[in-house]
Coordinates of N, CA and C and ligand atoms in Angstrom, one line a residue:
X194 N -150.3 -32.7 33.7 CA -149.9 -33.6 34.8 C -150.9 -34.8 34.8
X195 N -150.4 -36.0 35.2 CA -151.2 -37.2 34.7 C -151.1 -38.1 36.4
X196 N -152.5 -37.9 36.5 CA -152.1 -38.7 38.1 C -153.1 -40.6 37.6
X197 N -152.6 -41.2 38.2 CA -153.0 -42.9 38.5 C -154.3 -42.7 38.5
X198 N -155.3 -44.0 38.2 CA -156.6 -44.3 38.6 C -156.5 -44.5 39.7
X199 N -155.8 -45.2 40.3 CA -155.7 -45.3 41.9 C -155.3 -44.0 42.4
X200 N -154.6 -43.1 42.3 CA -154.3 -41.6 42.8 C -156.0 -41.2 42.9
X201 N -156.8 -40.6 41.6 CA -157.4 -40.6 41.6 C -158.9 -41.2 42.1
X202 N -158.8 -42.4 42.6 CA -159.5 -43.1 43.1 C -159.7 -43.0 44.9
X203 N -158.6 -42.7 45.1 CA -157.8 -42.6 46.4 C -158.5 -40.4 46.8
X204 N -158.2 -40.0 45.9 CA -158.7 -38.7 46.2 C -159.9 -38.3 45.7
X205 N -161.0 -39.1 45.3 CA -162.4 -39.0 45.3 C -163.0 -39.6 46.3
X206 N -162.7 -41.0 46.4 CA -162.8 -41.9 47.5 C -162.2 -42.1 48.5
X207 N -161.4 -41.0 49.7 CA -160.7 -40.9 50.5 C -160.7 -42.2 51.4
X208 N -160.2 -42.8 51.8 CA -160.7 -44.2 53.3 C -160.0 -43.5 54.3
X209 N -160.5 -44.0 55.3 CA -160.0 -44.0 56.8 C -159.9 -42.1 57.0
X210 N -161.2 -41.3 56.5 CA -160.9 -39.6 56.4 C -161.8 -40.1 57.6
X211 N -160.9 -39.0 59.0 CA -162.2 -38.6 60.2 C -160.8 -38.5 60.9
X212 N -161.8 -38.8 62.5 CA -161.0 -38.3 63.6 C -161.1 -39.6 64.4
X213 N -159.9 -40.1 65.7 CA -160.3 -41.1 66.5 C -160.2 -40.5 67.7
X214 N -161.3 -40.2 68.6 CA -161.2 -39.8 70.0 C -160.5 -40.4 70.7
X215 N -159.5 -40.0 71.8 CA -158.6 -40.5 72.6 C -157.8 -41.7 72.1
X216 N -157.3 -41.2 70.9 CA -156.4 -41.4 70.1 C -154.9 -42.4 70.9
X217 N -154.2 -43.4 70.9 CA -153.4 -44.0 71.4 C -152.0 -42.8 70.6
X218 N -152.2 -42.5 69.8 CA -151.5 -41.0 69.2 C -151.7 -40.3 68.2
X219 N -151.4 -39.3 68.2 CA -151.3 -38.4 67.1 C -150.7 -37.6 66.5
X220 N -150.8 -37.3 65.0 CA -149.3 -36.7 64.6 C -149.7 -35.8 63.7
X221 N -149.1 -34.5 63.7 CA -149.8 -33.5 62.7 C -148.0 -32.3 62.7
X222 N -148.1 -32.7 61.0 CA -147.0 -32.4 60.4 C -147.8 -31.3 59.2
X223 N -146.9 -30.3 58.7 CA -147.1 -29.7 57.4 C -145.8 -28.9 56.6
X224 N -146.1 -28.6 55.7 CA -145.2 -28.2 54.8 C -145.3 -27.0 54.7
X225 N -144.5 -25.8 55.1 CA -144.6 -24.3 55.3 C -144.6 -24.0 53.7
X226 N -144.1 -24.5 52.8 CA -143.5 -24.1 51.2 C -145.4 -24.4 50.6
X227 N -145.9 -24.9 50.7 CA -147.3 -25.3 50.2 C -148.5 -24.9 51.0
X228 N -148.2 -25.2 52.7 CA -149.0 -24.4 53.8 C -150.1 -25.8 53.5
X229 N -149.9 -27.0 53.1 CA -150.5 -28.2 53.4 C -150.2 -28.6 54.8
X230 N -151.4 -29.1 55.6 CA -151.1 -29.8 56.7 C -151.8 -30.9 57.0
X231 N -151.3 -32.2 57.9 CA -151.6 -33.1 57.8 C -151.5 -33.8 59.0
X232 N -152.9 -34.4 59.8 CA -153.0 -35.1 61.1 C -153.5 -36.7 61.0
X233 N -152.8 -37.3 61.5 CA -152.9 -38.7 62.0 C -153.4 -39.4 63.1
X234 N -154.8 -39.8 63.1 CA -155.0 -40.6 64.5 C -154.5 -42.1 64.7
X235 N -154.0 -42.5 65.7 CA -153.5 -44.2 65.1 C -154.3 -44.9 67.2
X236 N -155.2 -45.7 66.6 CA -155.4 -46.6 67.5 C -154.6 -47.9 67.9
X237 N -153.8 -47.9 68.8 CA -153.2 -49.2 69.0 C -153.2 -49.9 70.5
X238 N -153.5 -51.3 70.0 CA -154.3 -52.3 70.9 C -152.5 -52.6 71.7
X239 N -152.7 -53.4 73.2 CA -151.5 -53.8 73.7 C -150.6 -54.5 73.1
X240 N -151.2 -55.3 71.9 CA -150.0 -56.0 71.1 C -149.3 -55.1 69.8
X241 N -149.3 -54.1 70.2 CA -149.0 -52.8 69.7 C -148.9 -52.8 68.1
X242 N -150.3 -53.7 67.9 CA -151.2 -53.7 66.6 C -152.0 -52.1 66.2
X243 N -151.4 -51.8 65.1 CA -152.8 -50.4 64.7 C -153.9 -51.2 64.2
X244 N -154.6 -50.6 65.2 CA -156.3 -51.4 65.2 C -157.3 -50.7 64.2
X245 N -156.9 -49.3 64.5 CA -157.6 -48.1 63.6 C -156.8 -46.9 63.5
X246 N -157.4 -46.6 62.4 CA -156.3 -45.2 62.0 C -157.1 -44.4 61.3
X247 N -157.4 -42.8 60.9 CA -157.9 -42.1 61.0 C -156.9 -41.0 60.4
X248 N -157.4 -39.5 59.2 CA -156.6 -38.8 58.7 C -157.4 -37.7 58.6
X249 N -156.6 -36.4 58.7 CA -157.2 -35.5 58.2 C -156.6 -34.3 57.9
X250 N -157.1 -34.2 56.6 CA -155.2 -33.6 55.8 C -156.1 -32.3 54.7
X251 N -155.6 -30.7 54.8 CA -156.0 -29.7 54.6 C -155.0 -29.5 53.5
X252 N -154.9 -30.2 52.6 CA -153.9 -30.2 51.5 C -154.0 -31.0 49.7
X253 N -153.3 -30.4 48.8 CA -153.6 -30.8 47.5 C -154.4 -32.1 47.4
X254 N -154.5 -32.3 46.6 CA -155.3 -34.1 45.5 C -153.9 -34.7 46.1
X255 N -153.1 -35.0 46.0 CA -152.2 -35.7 46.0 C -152.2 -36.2 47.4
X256 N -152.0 -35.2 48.1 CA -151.4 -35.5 49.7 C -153.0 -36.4 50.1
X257 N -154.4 -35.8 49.6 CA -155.4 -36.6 50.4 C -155.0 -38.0 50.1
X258 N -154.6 -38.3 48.4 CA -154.6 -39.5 47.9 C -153.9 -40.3 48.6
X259 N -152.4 -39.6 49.3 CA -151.3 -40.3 49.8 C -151.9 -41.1 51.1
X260 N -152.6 -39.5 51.8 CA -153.0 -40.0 53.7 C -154.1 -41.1 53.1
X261 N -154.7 -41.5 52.4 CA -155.7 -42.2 52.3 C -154.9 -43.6 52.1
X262 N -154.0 -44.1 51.2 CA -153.5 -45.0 51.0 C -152.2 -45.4 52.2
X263 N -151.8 -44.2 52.7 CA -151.0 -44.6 53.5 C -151.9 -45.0 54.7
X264 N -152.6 -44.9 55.5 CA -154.0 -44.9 56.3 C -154.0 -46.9 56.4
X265 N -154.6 -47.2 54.7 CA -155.2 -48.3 54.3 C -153.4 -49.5 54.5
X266 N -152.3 -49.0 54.3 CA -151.4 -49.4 54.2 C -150.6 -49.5 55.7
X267 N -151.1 -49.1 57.1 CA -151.0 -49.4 57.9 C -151.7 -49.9 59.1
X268 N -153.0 -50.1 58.6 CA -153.7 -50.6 59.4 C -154.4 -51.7 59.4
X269 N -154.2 -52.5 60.8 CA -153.8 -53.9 60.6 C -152.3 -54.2 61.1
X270 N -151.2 -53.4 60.9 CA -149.9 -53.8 60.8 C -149.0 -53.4 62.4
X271 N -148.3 -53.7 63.0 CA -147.6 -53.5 64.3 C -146.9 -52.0 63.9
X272 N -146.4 -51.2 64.9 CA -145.7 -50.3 65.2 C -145.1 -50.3 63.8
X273 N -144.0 -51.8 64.4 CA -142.7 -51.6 63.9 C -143.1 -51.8 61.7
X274 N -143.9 -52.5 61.6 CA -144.0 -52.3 60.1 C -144.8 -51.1 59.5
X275 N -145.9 -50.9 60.7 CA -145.8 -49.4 60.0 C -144.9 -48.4 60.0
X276 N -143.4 -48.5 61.1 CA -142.5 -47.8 60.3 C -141.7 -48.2 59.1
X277 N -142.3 -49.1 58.5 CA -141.6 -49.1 57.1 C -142.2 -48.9 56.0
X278 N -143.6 -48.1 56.3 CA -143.8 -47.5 55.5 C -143.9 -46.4 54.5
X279 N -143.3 -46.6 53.7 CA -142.3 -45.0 53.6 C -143.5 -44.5 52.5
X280 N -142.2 -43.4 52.2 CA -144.0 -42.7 50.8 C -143.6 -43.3 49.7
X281 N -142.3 -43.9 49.5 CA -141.9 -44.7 48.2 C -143.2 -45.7 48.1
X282 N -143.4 -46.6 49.4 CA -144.5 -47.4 49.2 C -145.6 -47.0 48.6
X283 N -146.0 -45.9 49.6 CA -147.1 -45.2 49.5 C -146.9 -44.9 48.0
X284 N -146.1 -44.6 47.2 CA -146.6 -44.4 46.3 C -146.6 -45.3 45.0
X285 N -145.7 -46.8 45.4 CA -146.1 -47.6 44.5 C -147.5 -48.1 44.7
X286 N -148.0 -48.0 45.9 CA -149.2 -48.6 45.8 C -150.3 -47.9 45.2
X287 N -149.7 -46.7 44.8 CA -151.1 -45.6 44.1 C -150.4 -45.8 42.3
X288 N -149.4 -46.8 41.9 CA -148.8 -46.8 41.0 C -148.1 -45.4 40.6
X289 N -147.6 -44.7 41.3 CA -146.6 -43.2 41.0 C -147.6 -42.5 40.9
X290 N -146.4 -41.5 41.1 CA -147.2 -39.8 41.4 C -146.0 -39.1 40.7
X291 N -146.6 -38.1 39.9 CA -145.7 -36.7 39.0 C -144.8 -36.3 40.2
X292 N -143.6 -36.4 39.3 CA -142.6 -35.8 40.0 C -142.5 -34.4 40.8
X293 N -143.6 -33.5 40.2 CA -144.0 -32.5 41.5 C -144.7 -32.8 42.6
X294 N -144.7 -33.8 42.2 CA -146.5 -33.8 43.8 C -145.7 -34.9 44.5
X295 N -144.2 -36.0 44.3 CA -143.5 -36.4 45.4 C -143.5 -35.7 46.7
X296 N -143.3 -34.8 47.1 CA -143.3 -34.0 48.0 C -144.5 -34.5 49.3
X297 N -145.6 -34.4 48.5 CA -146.7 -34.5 48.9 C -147.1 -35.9 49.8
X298 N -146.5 -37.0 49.1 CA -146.5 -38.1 49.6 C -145.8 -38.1 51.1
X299 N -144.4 -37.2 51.1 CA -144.0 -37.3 52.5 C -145.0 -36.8 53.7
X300 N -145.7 -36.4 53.3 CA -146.6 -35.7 54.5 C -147.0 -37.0 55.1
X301 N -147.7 -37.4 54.4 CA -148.1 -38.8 55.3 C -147.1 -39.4 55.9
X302 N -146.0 -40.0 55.3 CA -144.9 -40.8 55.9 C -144.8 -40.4 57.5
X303 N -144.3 -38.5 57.3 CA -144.1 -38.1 59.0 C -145.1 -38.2 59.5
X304 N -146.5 -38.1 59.4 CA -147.6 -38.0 60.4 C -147.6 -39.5 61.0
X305 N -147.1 -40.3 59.9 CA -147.6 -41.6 61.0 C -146.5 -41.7 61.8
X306 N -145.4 -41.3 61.2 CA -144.2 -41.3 62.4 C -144.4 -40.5 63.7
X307 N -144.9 -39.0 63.7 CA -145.2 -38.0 64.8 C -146.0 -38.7 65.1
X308 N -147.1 -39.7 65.0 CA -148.3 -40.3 65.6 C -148.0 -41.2 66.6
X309 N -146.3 -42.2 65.8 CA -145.6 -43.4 66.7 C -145.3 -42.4 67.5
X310 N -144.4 -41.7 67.4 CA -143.7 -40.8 68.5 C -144.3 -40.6 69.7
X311 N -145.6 -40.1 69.3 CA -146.6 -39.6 70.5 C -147.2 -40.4 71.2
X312 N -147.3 -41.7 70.5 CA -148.1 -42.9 71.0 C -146.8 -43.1 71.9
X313 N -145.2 -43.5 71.6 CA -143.9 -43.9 72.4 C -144.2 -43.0 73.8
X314 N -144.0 -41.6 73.6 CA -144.5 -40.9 74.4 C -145.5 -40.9 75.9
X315 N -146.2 -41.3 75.2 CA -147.5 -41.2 76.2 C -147.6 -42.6 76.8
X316 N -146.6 -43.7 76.2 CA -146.6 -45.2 76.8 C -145.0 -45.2 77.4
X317 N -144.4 -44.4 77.0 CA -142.9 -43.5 77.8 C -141.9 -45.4 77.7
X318 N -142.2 -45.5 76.4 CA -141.8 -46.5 75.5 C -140.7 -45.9 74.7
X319 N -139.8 -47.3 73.8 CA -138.8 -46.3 73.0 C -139.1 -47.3 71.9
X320 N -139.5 -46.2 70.3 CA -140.1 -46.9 69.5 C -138.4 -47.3 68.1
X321 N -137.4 -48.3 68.7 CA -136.3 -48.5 67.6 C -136.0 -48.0 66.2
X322 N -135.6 -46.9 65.9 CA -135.5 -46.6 64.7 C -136.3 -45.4 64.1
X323 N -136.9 -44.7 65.1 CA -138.2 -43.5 65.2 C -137.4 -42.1 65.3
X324 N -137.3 -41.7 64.5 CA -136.9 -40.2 64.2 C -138.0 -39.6 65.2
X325 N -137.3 -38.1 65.7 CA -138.0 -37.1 66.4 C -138.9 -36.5 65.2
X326 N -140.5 -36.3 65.3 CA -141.1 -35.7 64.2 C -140.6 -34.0 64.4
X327 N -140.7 -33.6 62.9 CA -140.4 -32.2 63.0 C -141.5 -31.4 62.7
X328 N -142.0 -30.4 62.2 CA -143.5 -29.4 62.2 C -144.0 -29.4 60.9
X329 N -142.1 -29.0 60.7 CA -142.4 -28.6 59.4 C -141.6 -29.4 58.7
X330 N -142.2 -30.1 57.7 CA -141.0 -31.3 56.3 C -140.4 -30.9 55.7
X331 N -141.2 -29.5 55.4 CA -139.8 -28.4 54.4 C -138.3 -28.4 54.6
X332 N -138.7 -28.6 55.9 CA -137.2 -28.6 56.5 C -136.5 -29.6 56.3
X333 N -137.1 -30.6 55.7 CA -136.6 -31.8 55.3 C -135.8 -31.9 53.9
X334 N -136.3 -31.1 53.0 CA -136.2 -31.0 51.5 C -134.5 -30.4 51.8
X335 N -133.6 -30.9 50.8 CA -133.0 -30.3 50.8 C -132.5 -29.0 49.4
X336 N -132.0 -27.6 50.0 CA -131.9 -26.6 49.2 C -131.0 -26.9 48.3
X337 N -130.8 -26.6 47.0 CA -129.8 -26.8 46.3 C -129.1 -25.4 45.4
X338 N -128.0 -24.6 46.2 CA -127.9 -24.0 45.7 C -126.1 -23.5 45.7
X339 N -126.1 -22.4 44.8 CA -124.8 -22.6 44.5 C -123.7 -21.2 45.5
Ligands
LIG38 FE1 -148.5 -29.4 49.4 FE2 -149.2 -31.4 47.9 S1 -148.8 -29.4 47.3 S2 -148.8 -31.4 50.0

């Protein structure tokens, strides 16, 4: 398996790894099939700018590499563009990831989503276009069987 200098770059040199106290939200999603889990702190100011963002993810090279670049890839940016940050992004920006460790990339995607959610929540706001976070992603994968 052949991961990017930026993958690898990204998972020696994590950014934005820690915690943000009294977090504006937070989102902690994992994958039952791998038993990786992964939390999201997102600081956001009234112009519902992420000011700071924060990760902390108990899971393969891949998934640190992902939360780290997804992290650096929304912060700075409003609500609504960091929901368009998908892991497709996330993962052109680490120039690809091996077709097994795709998976891994979505962790991040939903934590920053469960993170909007909770921030909508607790501002009893409605964030346009925001899926309910689920626990577990697996449940996202679909089975393929006959
Ligand atoms: Fe589970 Fe990578 S193997 S997130």
């Amino acid at each position: 398996m052949m991961y990017s200098e930026k993958v690898m770059d990204h998972f020696m040199h994590p950014r934005n790894m820690g915690e943000i106290e009294n977090a504006s939200g937070t989102g902690t999603v994992g994958n039952a099939k791998c038993g990786d889990i992964m939390r999201i702190f997102l600081d956001i100011d009234d112009d519902q700018v992420i000011r700071d963002v924060k990760f902390k993810t108990f899971g393969c090279g891949a998934a640190v590499a992902t939360s780290s670049m997804a992290t650096e890839l929304v912060k700075g940016k409003t609500i609504y563009e960091a929901l368009e940050v998908t892991n497709k992004a996330v993962m052109e920006a680490l120039d690809g990831l091996p077709q097994v460790k795709i998976h891994c990339s979505l962790l991040a995607e939903e934590a920053i989503h469960a993170a909007l959610w909770d921030y909508a929540l607790k501002k009893g706001i409605t964030i346009e276009g925001l899926k309910p976070p689920v626990n577990d992603i697996g449940e996202h994968e679909v089975e393929e069987e006959d």
